[in-house]
Amino acid sequence: METAAPPPRRAWIEAFGCQTNLLDGEFAAGDLRRRGWVPAPSAEEADLVVFNTCSVRQHAEDKVWSRLGALAERKRRDPSLLVAVMGCMAQREGEEILRRAPVVDVVVGTRRYGDLARLVEEVEGTGRRVSALRDPSGGFEEPVRDVTVREQVHRGWVSVMRGCSHRCSYCVVPSVRGRQFDRDEASILEEVRRLAGDGATEIFLLGQNINTWGRTLPGRPTLPALLRRVHEVPGVRRIRFLTSNPMDIEIPLLDAMGELPRVMPYLHFPAQHGSDAVLRRMYRGYDRARYLELVGEARARVPGIELATDLIVGFPGETEEEFAALLSLVREVRWTMAFVFKYSVRPGTAAAALPDDVPEPVKSSRHAAVMAAQSEVEAALLAARVGTEVEVLVDGPSAKRPERMAGRTAHHQLAVLPEGAGGPGEYLRGRVVRATARVLHVDPAAAAAPGRP
Ligand code: 5AD
Ligand code: SF4
């Protein structure tokens, strides 16, 4: 007599980090699926909870410790619950996570995410908790990804490099993700083709310091050359890439962006600060004048380009005068988007040796001042688009008004459509009829000539 198969076990993955981190989470999700796991509808209903963690600021780590504390309660009631921790904090804390959080069964470091699913099953068999960490500074072969497991059908993320060989004084990334190691072109293109073949029309290339892609490979290929190759892949309509650091950006890249129509006119180009003294203490390798020069080059070579930045307020020793230089840079550059962070000490970084001497309330008020200046700039940039025609790649229901679809313009500005218009993955042309805080309202019926490229 046949017995009914047990119901498939359910996994819940919770992510805390950057896009590279999310992509590693997608790999783990695909691997779990291959082994018969299905996605759980919520953490509460999961047989396995995976925390995919970030170490870039203390706050991200604190959240994970507190989530682990809450899960311990549940595990007392349900001892079969499995818990795994992957990502940057797993790499940084390693075995300490097993010691401090008895609820955790598996810890996998940044180069071992490919082993997560296997190790979870091993723990189920042996009952022995495990950690798998590897020195992140060696070579690395990307495991072959199940590209059908991804958040959005129309968007494919592709990792082109691992780690970073800079030593910005505030940054934990080189220690948790190791030195730069580039993925070879053939393997990148193969993954792009598989993604495009599976319906991904927007390809997002990811690297911590993507402008230097190729420097560790034989023949030293370059990012502009890679963009040209990705540009030829049938089915790819939009190409984006992250992150472009000012110390490594080169003119041929800007020229390639200007020339290749499917490479989007948007550059995430973190300045971090506007004061030369602070930039020096951050070991950034450029000064304000150089940053501004590069902004000029980008705007001259890529017509209409929009720029985005990351900024840190409250870096050790930041004086009122130095902060004023940061604030004035916001108005001078006019970024379309700024991600603003309060400085957070990271153990093992060069800046950790400096006193974290900007008091929290000062960090908060400087953060608020930058955000306020940025909002004004953003509002003006969005207002300037009213009356123009844009192409929107629809992502899905708008977060604020789910009855409407929202998506991104070529310039990566957020656009919402009228009720009933568009569906996820569709490209729609329309006219910007209105701009509100952070959003362009686009009317597809008002496009001049439907179907125009
Ligand atoms: N404190 C605050 N923000 C940080 N970032 C990186 N390290 C720190 C830190 N120690 C910010 C930088 C980086 C972004 C991903 O996070 O702005 O570009
Ligand atoms: Fe990404 Fe850096 Fe956070 Fe790691 S520490 S998840 S590389 S942002």
Short mmCIF file of C-alpha atoms and ligand atoms in Angstrom, two decimals:
data_model
loop_
_atom_site.label_atom_id
_atom_site.label_comp_id
_atom_site.label_asym_id
_atom_site.label_seq_id
_atom_site.Cartn_x
_atom_site.Cartn_y
_atom_site.Cartn_z
CA MET A 1 0.00 0.00 0.00
CA GLU A 2 1.27 3.44 -0.88
CA THR A 3 1.69 5.98 1.88
CA ALA A 4 1.01 9.64 1.14
CA ALA A 5 4.17 11.69 0.61
CA PRO A 6 4.88 14.05 3.50
CA PRO A 7 3.99 17.67 2.72
CA PRO A 8 6.95 19.62 1.33
CA ARG A 9 8.89 21.52 3.95
CA ARG A 10 8.70 25.28 3.90
CA ALA A 11 11.57 27.77 3.94
CA TRP A 12 11.49 31.49 4.71
CA ILE A 13 14.42 33.71 3.74
CA GLU A 14 14.66 37.15 5.32
CA ALA A 15 17.16 39.56 3.79
CA PHE A 16 18.86 42.52 5.45
CA GLY A 17 21.58 43.54 3.03
CA CYS A 18 22.50 44.95 -0.33
CA GLN A 19 21.67 43.60 -3.77
CA THR A 20 24.63 41.20 -3.81
CA ASN A 21 23.33 39.79 -0.58
CA LEU A 22 19.81 39.40 -2.04
CA LEU A 23 21.25 37.64 -5.04
CA ASP A 24 23.07 35.12 -2.83
CA GLY A 25 19.73 34.62 -1.08
CA GLU A 26 18.13 33.86 -4.45
CA PHE A 27 20.79 31.23 -5.02
CA ALA A 28 20.02 29.61 -1.67
CA ALA A 29 16.28 29.73 -2.47
CA GLY A 30 16.91 27.98 -5.81
CA ASP A 31 19.06 25.35 -4.17
CA LEU A 32 16.42 24.70 -1.51
CA ARG A 33 13.77 24.40 -4.20
CA ARG A 34 15.89 21.86 -6.06
CA ARG A 35 15.95 19.82 -2.86
CA GLY A 36 12.19 19.86 -2.51
CA TRP A 37 11.63 22.84 -0.22
CA VAL A 38 8.86 25.32 -1.03
CA PRO A 39 8.64 29.00 -0.01
CA ALA A 40 6.79 29.50 3.29
CA PRO A 41 3.98 32.09 3.29
CA SER A 42 5.44 33.67 6.45
CA ALA A 43 8.28 33.19 8.94
CA GLU A 44 5.79 31.81 11.46
CA GLU A 45 4.74 29.00 9.13
CA ALA A 46 8.27 28.05 8.06
CA ASP A 47 10.12 24.84 8.93
CA LEU A 48 13.36 26.63 8.09
CA VAL A 49 14.11 30.32 8.67
CA VAL A 50 17.18 31.78 6.94
CA PHE A 51 18.54 35.19 7.89
CA ASN A 52 20.55 36.67 5.07
CA THR A 53 22.55 39.27 6.94
CA CYS A 54 24.46 42.53 6.46
CA SER A 55 27.32 44.04 8.47
CA VAL A 56 27.65 47.43 6.88
CA ARG A 57 26.18 49.22 9.89
CA GLN A 58 25.68 48.07 13.49
CA HIS A 59 21.95 48.60 13.18
CA ALA A 60 21.63 45.83 10.56
CA GLU A 61 23.37 43.39 12.89
CA ASP A 62 21.29 44.42 15.92
CA LYS A 63 18.10 43.63 14.02
CA VAL A 64 19.31 40.09 13.34
CA TRP A 65 20.26 39.45 16.98
CA SER A 66 16.83 40.60 18.05
CA ARG A 67 15.05 38.45 15.43
CA LEU A 68 17.11 35.48 16.63
CA GLY A 69 16.02 36.19 20.19
CA ALA A 70 12.37 36.11 19.14
CA LEU A 71 12.84 32.83 17.27
CA ALA A 72 14.40 31.16 20.32
CA GLU A 73 11.00 31.46 21.99
CA ARG A 74 9.35 29.62 19.12
CA LYS A 75 12.00 26.92 19.00
CA ARG A 76 11.24 26.04 22.63
CA ARG A 77 7.71 25.18 21.54
CA ASP A 78 8.77 23.59 18.26
CA PRO A 79 12.24 22.02 18.50
CA SER A 80 12.12 20.83 14.86
CA LEU A 81 12.40 24.45 13.63
CA LEU A 82 15.63 24.98 11.69
CA VAL A 83 17.44 28.32 11.65
CA ALA A 84 20.31 29.35 9.38
CA VAL A 85 22.34 32.56 9.17
CA MET A 86 24.14 33.51 5.96
CA GLY A 87 25.73 36.69 4.59
CA CYS A 88 28.17 39.29 5.84
CA MET A 89 27.35 39.12 9.54
CA ALA A 90 27.65 35.33 9.40
CA GLN A 91 31.11 35.81 7.92
CA ARG A 92 32.10 38.45 10.47
CA GLU A 93 30.79 36.75 13.61
CA GLY A 94 31.23 33.15 12.48
CA GLU A 95 31.17 30.60 15.31
CA GLU A 96 30.25 33.36 17.74
CA ILE A 97 26.70 33.17 16.35
CA LEU A 98 26.43 29.50 17.32
CA ARG A 99 27.73 30.33 20.80
CA ARG A 100 25.59 33.37 21.42
CA ALA A 101 22.39 32.12 19.75
CA PRO A 102 21.64 28.47 20.54
CA VAL A 103 18.61 28.75 18.25
CA VAL A 104 20.90 28.80 15.20
CA ASP A 105 21.70 25.50 13.48
CA VAL A 106 23.75 26.61 10.48
CA VAL A 107 26.08 29.54 9.82
CA VAL A 108 27.48 30.04 6.31
CA GLY A 109 29.92 32.77 5.29
CA THR A 110 29.90 34.98 2.21
CA ARG A 111 31.68 32.47 0.02
CA ARG A 112 29.76 29.43 1.26
CA TYR A 113 26.17 30.38 0.41
CA GLY A 114 26.24 27.57 -2.14
CA ASP A 115 26.48 25.09 0.76
CA LEU A 116 23.57 26.37 2.83
CA ALA A 117 20.87 23.98 1.61
CA ARG A 118 23.12 20.94 1.87
CA LEU A 119 24.24 21.86 5.38
CA VAL A 120 20.67 22.40 6.58
CA GLU A 121 19.88 18.85 5.53
CA GLU A 122 23.05 17.60 7.16
CA VAL A 123 22.01 19.13 10.47
CA GLU A 124 18.60 17.50 10.12
CA GLY A 125 20.36 14.15 9.79
CA THR A 126 23.02 14.50 12.46
CA GLY A 127 21.53 17.02 14.87
CA ARG A 128 24.96 18.67 14.99
CA ARG A 129 25.03 22.43 14.49
CA VAL A 130 27.56 23.58 11.88
CA SER A 131 29.33 26.63 10.57
CA ALA A 132 30.98 26.87 7.16
CA LEU A 133 33.29 29.79 6.65
CA ARG A 134 36.08 30.32 4.23
CA ASP A 135 38.71 33.01 4.05
CA PRO A 136 36.97 35.35 1.61
CA SER A 137 40.18 36.59 0.01
CA GLY A 138 40.92 33.66 -2.27
CA GLY A 139 39.56 32.81 -5.71
CA PHE A 140 35.91 32.04 -6.18
CA GLU A 141 33.91 30.25 -8.79
CA GLU A 142 30.28 31.37 -8.92
CA PRO A 143 28.08 28.31 -8.48
CA VAL A 144 25.66 27.85 -11.39
CA ARG A 145 22.47 29.64 -10.48
CA ASP A 146 18.92 28.49 -11.15
CA VAL A 147 17.97 31.70 -12.95
CA THR A 148 14.27 30.89 -12.79
CA VAL A 149 14.31 31.68 -9.06
CA ARG A 150 14.27 35.48 -8.90
CA GLU A 151 12.21 38.22 -7.43
CA GLN A 152 10.99 39.77 -10.65
CA VAL A 153 10.61 37.94 -13.92
CA HIS A 154 11.62 40.98 -15.97
CA ARG A 155 14.78 41.78 -14.00
CA GLY A 156 17.91 39.67 -13.70
CA TRP A 157 20.75 40.41 -11.30
CA VAL A 158 24.17 39.11 -12.21
CA SER A 159 27.23 39.16 -9.97
CA VAL A 160 30.33 40.08 -11.99
CA MET A 161 32.82 40.30 -9.16
CA ARG A 162 33.26 39.43 -5.53
CA GLY A 163 34.87 41.52 -2.81
CA CYS A 164 36.66 44.82 -2.99
CA SER A 165 40.36 45.69 -2.83
CA HIS A 166 39.93 49.23 -1.57
CA ARG A 167 40.26 50.05 2.09
CA CYS A 168 37.85 52.92 2.67
CA SER A 169 38.38 53.57 6.34
CA TYR A 170 34.72 53.12 7.43
CA CYS A 171 33.93 50.03 5.40
CA VAL A 172 33.60 46.44 6.59
CA VAL A 173 33.15 44.97 3.09
CA PRO A 174 36.79 44.11 2.30
CA SER A 175 37.04 42.12 5.52
CA VAL A 176 33.75 40.23 5.12
CA ARG A 177 33.80 39.79 1.36
CA GLY A 178 37.52 39.69 0.74
CA ARG A 179 39.71 41.14 -1.97
CA GLN A 180 38.35 41.74 -5.43
CA PHE A 181 37.94 38.65 -7.52
CA ASP A 182 36.37 38.98 -10.96
CA ARG A 183 34.11 36.54 -12.69
CA ASP A 184 35.16 35.70 -16.24
CA GLU A 185 33.28 37.14 -19.18
CA ALA A 186 32.11 33.81 -20.62
CA SER A 187 30.44 32.83 -17.37
CA ILE A 188 28.78 36.24 -16.99
CA LEU A 189 27.45 36.18 -20.55
CA GLU A 190 26.20 32.65 -20.18
CA GLU A 191 24.14 33.69 -17.15
CA VAL A 192 22.87 36.81 -18.94
CA ARG A 193 21.73 34.64 -21.88
CA ARG A 194 19.93 32.24 -19.59
CA LEU A 195 18.23 35.13 -17.80
CA ALA A 196 17.21 36.77 -21.07
CA GLY A 197 15.98 33.40 -22.34
CA ASP A 198 13.79 33.17 -19.26
CA GLY A 199 12.20 36.58 -19.78
CA ALA A 200 14.53 39.00 -17.99
CA THR A 201 14.64 42.11 -20.18
CA GLU A 202 16.53 44.27 -17.67
CA ILE A 203 19.98 43.06 -16.65
CA PHE A 204 21.56 44.50 -13.52
CA LEU A 205 25.29 43.81 -13.20
CA LEU A 206 26.58 43.83 -9.64
CA GLY A 207 30.03 44.43 -8.21
CA GLN A 208 31.22 46.23 -5.10
CA ASN A 209 33.63 48.23 -7.24
CA ILE A 210 32.35 47.42 -10.70
CA ASN A 211 34.44 49.97 -12.62
CA THR A 212 37.52 47.85 -12.01
CA TRP A 213 35.93 44.66 -13.31
CA GLY A 214 38.50 42.73 -15.34
CA ARG A 215 41.64 43.89 -13.55
CA THR A 216 42.12 40.49 -11.95
CA LEU A 217 41.43 38.56 -15.19
CA PRO A 218 43.87 37.49 -17.90
CA GLY A 219 44.02 40.07 -20.69
CA ARG A 220 42.44 42.67 -18.34
CA PRO A 221 39.07 43.08 -20.07
CA THR A 222 37.14 46.22 -19.08
CA LEU A 223 33.60 47.09 -18.02
CA PRO A 224 32.83 49.08 -21.21
CA ALA A 225 33.80 46.00 -23.26
CA LEU A 226 31.57 43.82 -21.08
CA LEU A 227 28.66 46.24 -21.49
CA ARG A 228 29.06 45.99 -25.27
CA ARG A 229 28.83 42.20 -25.10
CA VAL A 230 25.79 42.22 -22.79
CA HIS A 231 24.23 44.78 -25.13
CA GLU A 232 24.28 42.21 -27.95
CA VAL A 233 22.38 39.53 -26.04
CA PRO A 234 18.97 39.06 -27.69
CA GLY A 235 16.08 40.02 -25.42
CA VAL A 236 18.02 42.49 -23.27
CA ARG A 237 16.37 45.93 -23.39
CA ARG A 238 17.86 47.65 -20.37
CA ILE A 239 21.27 47.33 -18.73
CA ARG A 240 22.22 48.80 -15.37
CA PHE A 241 25.20 48.33 -13.12
CA LEU A 242 26.29 49.01 -9.53
CA THR A 243 28.50 50.41 -7.88
CA SER A 244 30.68 52.99 -9.61
CA ASN A 245 33.26 54.49 -7.28
CA PRO A 246 34.71 57.89 -8.18
CA MET A 247 38.33 56.78 -7.69
CA ASP A 248 38.01 54.19 -10.44
CA ILE A 249 35.62 55.61 -12.98
CA GLU A 250 37.14 56.10 -16.41
CA ILE A 251 36.13 58.12 -19.44
CA PRO A 252 35.71 55.10 -21.79
CA LEU A 253 32.93 53.84 -19.50
CA LEU A 254 31.08 57.14 -19.74
CA ASP A 255 31.54 57.11 -23.51
CA ALA A 256 30.14 53.58 -23.72
CA MET A 257 27.12 54.68 -21.69
CA GLY A 258 26.56 57.59 -24.05
CA GLU A 259 26.86 55.38 -27.08
CA LEU A 260 24.94 52.22 -26.12
CA PRO A 261 21.20 52.87 -26.13
CA ARG A 262 20.32 49.93 -23.89
CA VAL A 263 22.72 51.01 -21.14
CA MET A 264 20.51 53.25 -19.00
CA PRO A 265 21.54 56.88 -18.34
CA TYR A 266 21.81 56.46 -14.61
CA LEU A 267 24.91 56.15 -12.48
CA HIS A 268 25.11 55.22 -8.83
CA PHE A 269 28.18 57.22 -8.02
CA PRO A 270 28.79 57.50 -4.26
CA ALA A 271 30.55 60.69 -3.17
CA GLN A 272 30.26 59.78 0.56
CA HIS A 273 31.28 63.32 1.57
CA GLY A 274 31.89 66.84 0.32
CA SER A 275 34.78 67.91 2.52
CA ASP A 276 38.31 67.20 1.34
CA ALA A 277 39.52 66.63 4.90
CA VAL A 278 36.79 64.06 5.57
CA LEU A 279 37.34 62.36 2.20
CA ARG A 280 41.01 62.04 3.17
CA ARG A 281 40.11 60.51 6.53
CA MET A 282 37.81 58.13 4.64
CA TYR A 283 40.73 57.11 2.33
CA ARG A 284 38.56 57.80 -0.69
CA GLY A 285 41.33 58.75 -3.08
CA TYR A 286 39.58 61.78 -4.65
CA ASP A 287 38.67 65.23 -3.50
CA ARG A 288 35.61 67.37 -4.01
CA ALA A 289 37.03 69.06 -7.11
CA ARG A 290 37.76 65.70 -8.74
CA TYR A 291 34.29 64.41 -7.95
CA LEU A 292 32.74 67.50 -9.50
CA GLU A 293 34.97 67.16 -12.53
CA LEU A 294 33.71 63.60 -13.03
CA VAL A 295 30.11 64.74 -12.64
CA GLY A 296 30.77 67.22 -15.45
CA GLU A 297 32.30 64.52 -17.65
CA ALA A 298 29.37 62.20 -17.04
CA ARG A 299 26.85 64.89 -17.94
CA ALA A 300 28.77 65.92 -21.04
CA ARG A 301 29.19 62.38 -22.36
CA VAL A 302 25.84 60.85 -21.39
CA PRO A 303 23.13 63.32 -22.31
CA GLY A 304 20.44 63.59 -19.65
CA ILE A 305 22.22 61.25 -17.23
CA GLU A 306 20.91 61.15 -13.67
CA LEU A 307 23.33 60.53 -10.81
CA ALA A 308 22.77 58.96 -7.42
CA THR A 309 24.96 58.88 -4.36
CA ASP A 310 25.56 57.43 -0.91
CA LEU A 311 26.52 59.89 1.83
CA ILE A 312 27.76 59.38 5.37
CA VAL A 313 27.12 61.98 8.08
CA GLY A 314 28.85 62.08 11.45
CA PHE A 315 32.13 60.52 10.40
CA PRO A 316 34.75 60.79 13.22
CA GLY A 317 35.88 64.35 13.72
CA GLU A 318 33.27 65.85 11.35
CA THR A 319 33.17 69.55 12.25
CA GLU A 320 30.36 72.00 11.52
CA GLU A 321 32.45 73.39 8.71
CA GLU A 322 33.13 69.99 7.20
CA PHE A 323 29.47 69.12 7.44
CA ALA A 324 28.60 72.38 5.67
CA ALA A 325 30.77 71.21 2.77
CA LEU A 326 28.73 68.02 2.55
CA LEU A 327 25.46 69.92 2.62
CA SER A 328 26.59 72.32 -0.09
CA LEU A 329 27.59 69.40 -2.32
CA VAL A 330 23.97 68.20 -2.28
CA ARG A 331 22.89 71.50 -3.84
CA GLU A 332 25.84 71.69 -6.16
CA VAL A 333 25.67 68.21 -7.73
CA ARG A 334 21.89 67.72 -7.74
CA TRP A 335 21.69 63.96 -7.42
CA THR A 336 18.40 62.37 -8.39
CA MET A 337 18.68 60.09 -5.38
CA ALA A 338 20.82 60.08 -2.23
CA PHE A 339 21.10 57.30 0.30
CA VAL A 340 22.17 59.01 3.51
CA PHE A 341 23.63 57.09 6.44
CA LYS A 342 24.75 57.94 9.93
CA TYR A 343 28.29 56.78 10.55
CA SER A 344 28.47 53.49 12.43
CA VAL A 345 31.74 52.12 13.85
CA ARG A 346 32.70 48.80 12.28
CA PRO A 347 35.17 46.65 14.20
CA GLY A 348 38.40 46.01 12.37
CA THR A 349 38.17 49.02 10.05
CA ALA A 350 40.73 51.84 10.07
CA ALA A 351 38.13 54.37 11.22
CA ALA A 352 37.35 52.22 14.27
CA ALA A 353 40.64 53.52 15.69
CA LEU A 354 39.26 57.09 15.58
CA PRO A 355 36.94 58.30 18.32
CA ASP A 356 33.28 58.12 17.25
CA ASP A 357 32.95 61.65 18.55
CA VAL A 358 29.97 63.14 16.75
CA PRO A 359 27.14 62.77 19.31
CA GLU A 360 24.07 60.83 18.19
CA PRO A 361 21.70 63.84 18.29
CA VAL A 362 24.14 65.76 16.06
CA LYS A 363 24.32 62.84 13.64
CA SER A 364 20.53 62.79 13.56
CA SER A 365 20.14 66.49 12.92
CA ARG A 366 22.82 66.42 10.19
CA HIS A 367 21.07 63.44 8.63
CA ALA A 368 17.79 65.34 8.65
CA ALA A 369 19.41 68.44 7.16
CA VAL A 370 20.89 66.46 4.26
CA MET A 371 17.58 64.71 3.64
CA ALA A 372 15.72 68.02 3.59
CA ALA A 373 18.15 69.56 1.10
CA GLN A 374 18.01 66.42 -1.02
CA SER A 375 14.20 66.43 -1.06
CA GLU A 376 14.22 69.93 -2.47
CA VAL A 377 16.69 68.98 -5.17
CA GLU A 378 14.74 65.85 -6.02
CA ALA A 379 11.45 67.69 -6.23
CA ALA A 380 12.97 70.17 -8.67
CA LEU A 381 14.50 67.43 -10.81
CA LEU A 382 11.21 65.55 -10.97
CA ALA A 383 9.25 68.72 -11.73
CA ALA A 384 11.60 69.38 -14.64
CA ARG A 385 10.42 66.12 -16.23
CA VAL A 386 6.77 67.20 -16.38
CA GLY A 387 5.68 67.38 -20.02
CA THR A 388 8.44 65.08 -21.26
CA GLU A 389 7.92 61.62 -22.64
CA VAL A 390 9.38 58.68 -20.76
CA GLU A 391 9.48 54.92 -21.02
CA VAL A 392 8.41 53.04 -17.89
CA LEU A 393 9.31 49.45 -17.14
CA VAL A 394 6.45 48.35 -14.91
CA ASP A 395 7.54 46.54 -11.74
CA GLY A 396 4.19 45.88 -10.07
CA PRO A 397 1.60 47.50 -7.81
CA SER A 398 2.70 50.76 -6.22
CA ALA A 399 3.61 50.38 -2.54
CA LYS A 400 1.44 53.32 -1.52
CA ARG A 401 -1.51 52.85 -3.86
CA PRO A 402 -1.62 49.16 -4.83
CA GLU A 403 -4.47 49.75 -7.27
CA ARG A 404 -1.93 51.47 -9.52
CA MET A 405 1.14 50.05 -11.21
CA ALA A 406 4.55 51.56 -10.58
CA GLY A 407 7.85 51.20 -12.36
CA ARG A 408 11.08 52.91 -13.31
CA THR A 409 11.98 55.28 -16.09
CA ALA A 410 15.26 54.91 -17.96
CA HIS A 411 16.71 57.39 -15.46
CA HIS A 412 15.61 55.14 -12.60
CA GLN A 413 13.02 57.61 -11.42
CA LEU A 414 9.95 56.12 -9.81
CA ALA A 415 6.84 56.40 -12.01
CA VAL A 416 3.21 55.56 -11.28
CA LEU A 417 0.58 54.89 -13.92
CA PRO A 418 -3.17 55.57 -13.93
CA GLU A 419 -5.39 52.82 -12.52
CA GLY A 420 -5.80 49.95 -14.96
CA ALA A 421 -2.70 50.75 -17.02
CA GLY A 422 0.16 48.33 -17.49
CA GLY A 423 1.26 45.07 -15.94
CA PRO A 424 4.53 43.83 -14.45
CA GLY A 425 7.31 43.55 -17.02
CA GLU A 426 5.60 45.77 -19.60
CA TYR A 427 7.37 48.73 -21.19
CA LEU A 428 5.03 51.68 -21.61
CA ARG A 429 5.72 55.07 -23.10
CA GLY A 430 3.82 57.99 -21.73
CA ARG A 431 3.92 61.64 -20.86
CA VAL A 432 4.79 62.90 -17.39
CA VAL A 433 1.67 64.78 -16.37
CA ARG A 434 2.58 65.60 -12.79
CA ALA A 435 5.40 65.22 -10.30
CA THR A 436 4.90 64.77 -6.57
CA ALA A 437 7.45 64.03 -3.85
CA ARG A 438 9.67 61.30 -5.27
CA VAL A 439 7.21 60.18 -7.97
CA LEU A 440 6.45 60.93 -11.60
CA HIS A 441 2.84 60.46 -12.68
CA VAL A 442 2.89 59.09 -16.21
CA ASP A 443 -0.06 58.89 -18.58
CA PRO A 444 0.48 56.31 -21.33
CA ALA A 445 -2.50 57.67 -23.29
CA ALA A 446 -0.59 60.93 -23.64
CA ALA A 447 2.39 59.40 -25.48
CA ALA A 448 3.07 61.12 -28.79
CA ALA A 449 3.67 58.04 -30.89
CA PRO A 450 3.05 54.64 -29.34
CA GLY A 451 5.74 52.09 -30.02
CA ARG A 452 8.45 54.64 -30.65
CA PRO A 453 11.78 53.27 -29.45
N1 5AD B 1 28.70 53.64 8.63
C1 5AD B 1 27.71 54.23 7.92
N2 5AD B 1 27.50 54.00 6.62
C2 5AD B 1 28.33 53.17 5.99
N3 5AD B 1 28.39 52.78 4.71
C3 5AD B 1 29.41 51.91 4.59
N4 5AD B 1 30.04 51.74 5.76
C4 5AD B 1 29.39 52.52 6.65
C5 5AD B 1 29.57 52.78 8.03
N5 5AD B 1 30.55 52.23 8.74
C6 5AD B 1 27.50 53.28 3.68
C7 5AD B 1 28.29 53.88 2.53
C8 5AD B 1 28.15 52.84 1.46
C9 5AD B 1 26.80 52.27 1.75
C10 5AD B 1 26.53 50.94 1.16
O1 5AD B 1 26.75 52.21 3.14
O2 5AD B 1 27.66 55.08 2.15
O3 5AD B 1 28.26 53.38 0.16
FE1 SF4 B 2 26.22 44.08 1.11
FE2 SF4 B 2 28.19 45.30 2.41
FE3 SF4 B 2 25.96 44.71 3.69
FE4 SF4 B 2 27.64 42.80 2.95
S1 SF4 B 2 28.06 44.42 4.40
S2 SF4 B 2 25.40 42.78 2.69
S3 SF4 B 2 28.40 43.59 1.00
S4 SF4 B 2 26.15 46.16 2.02
#
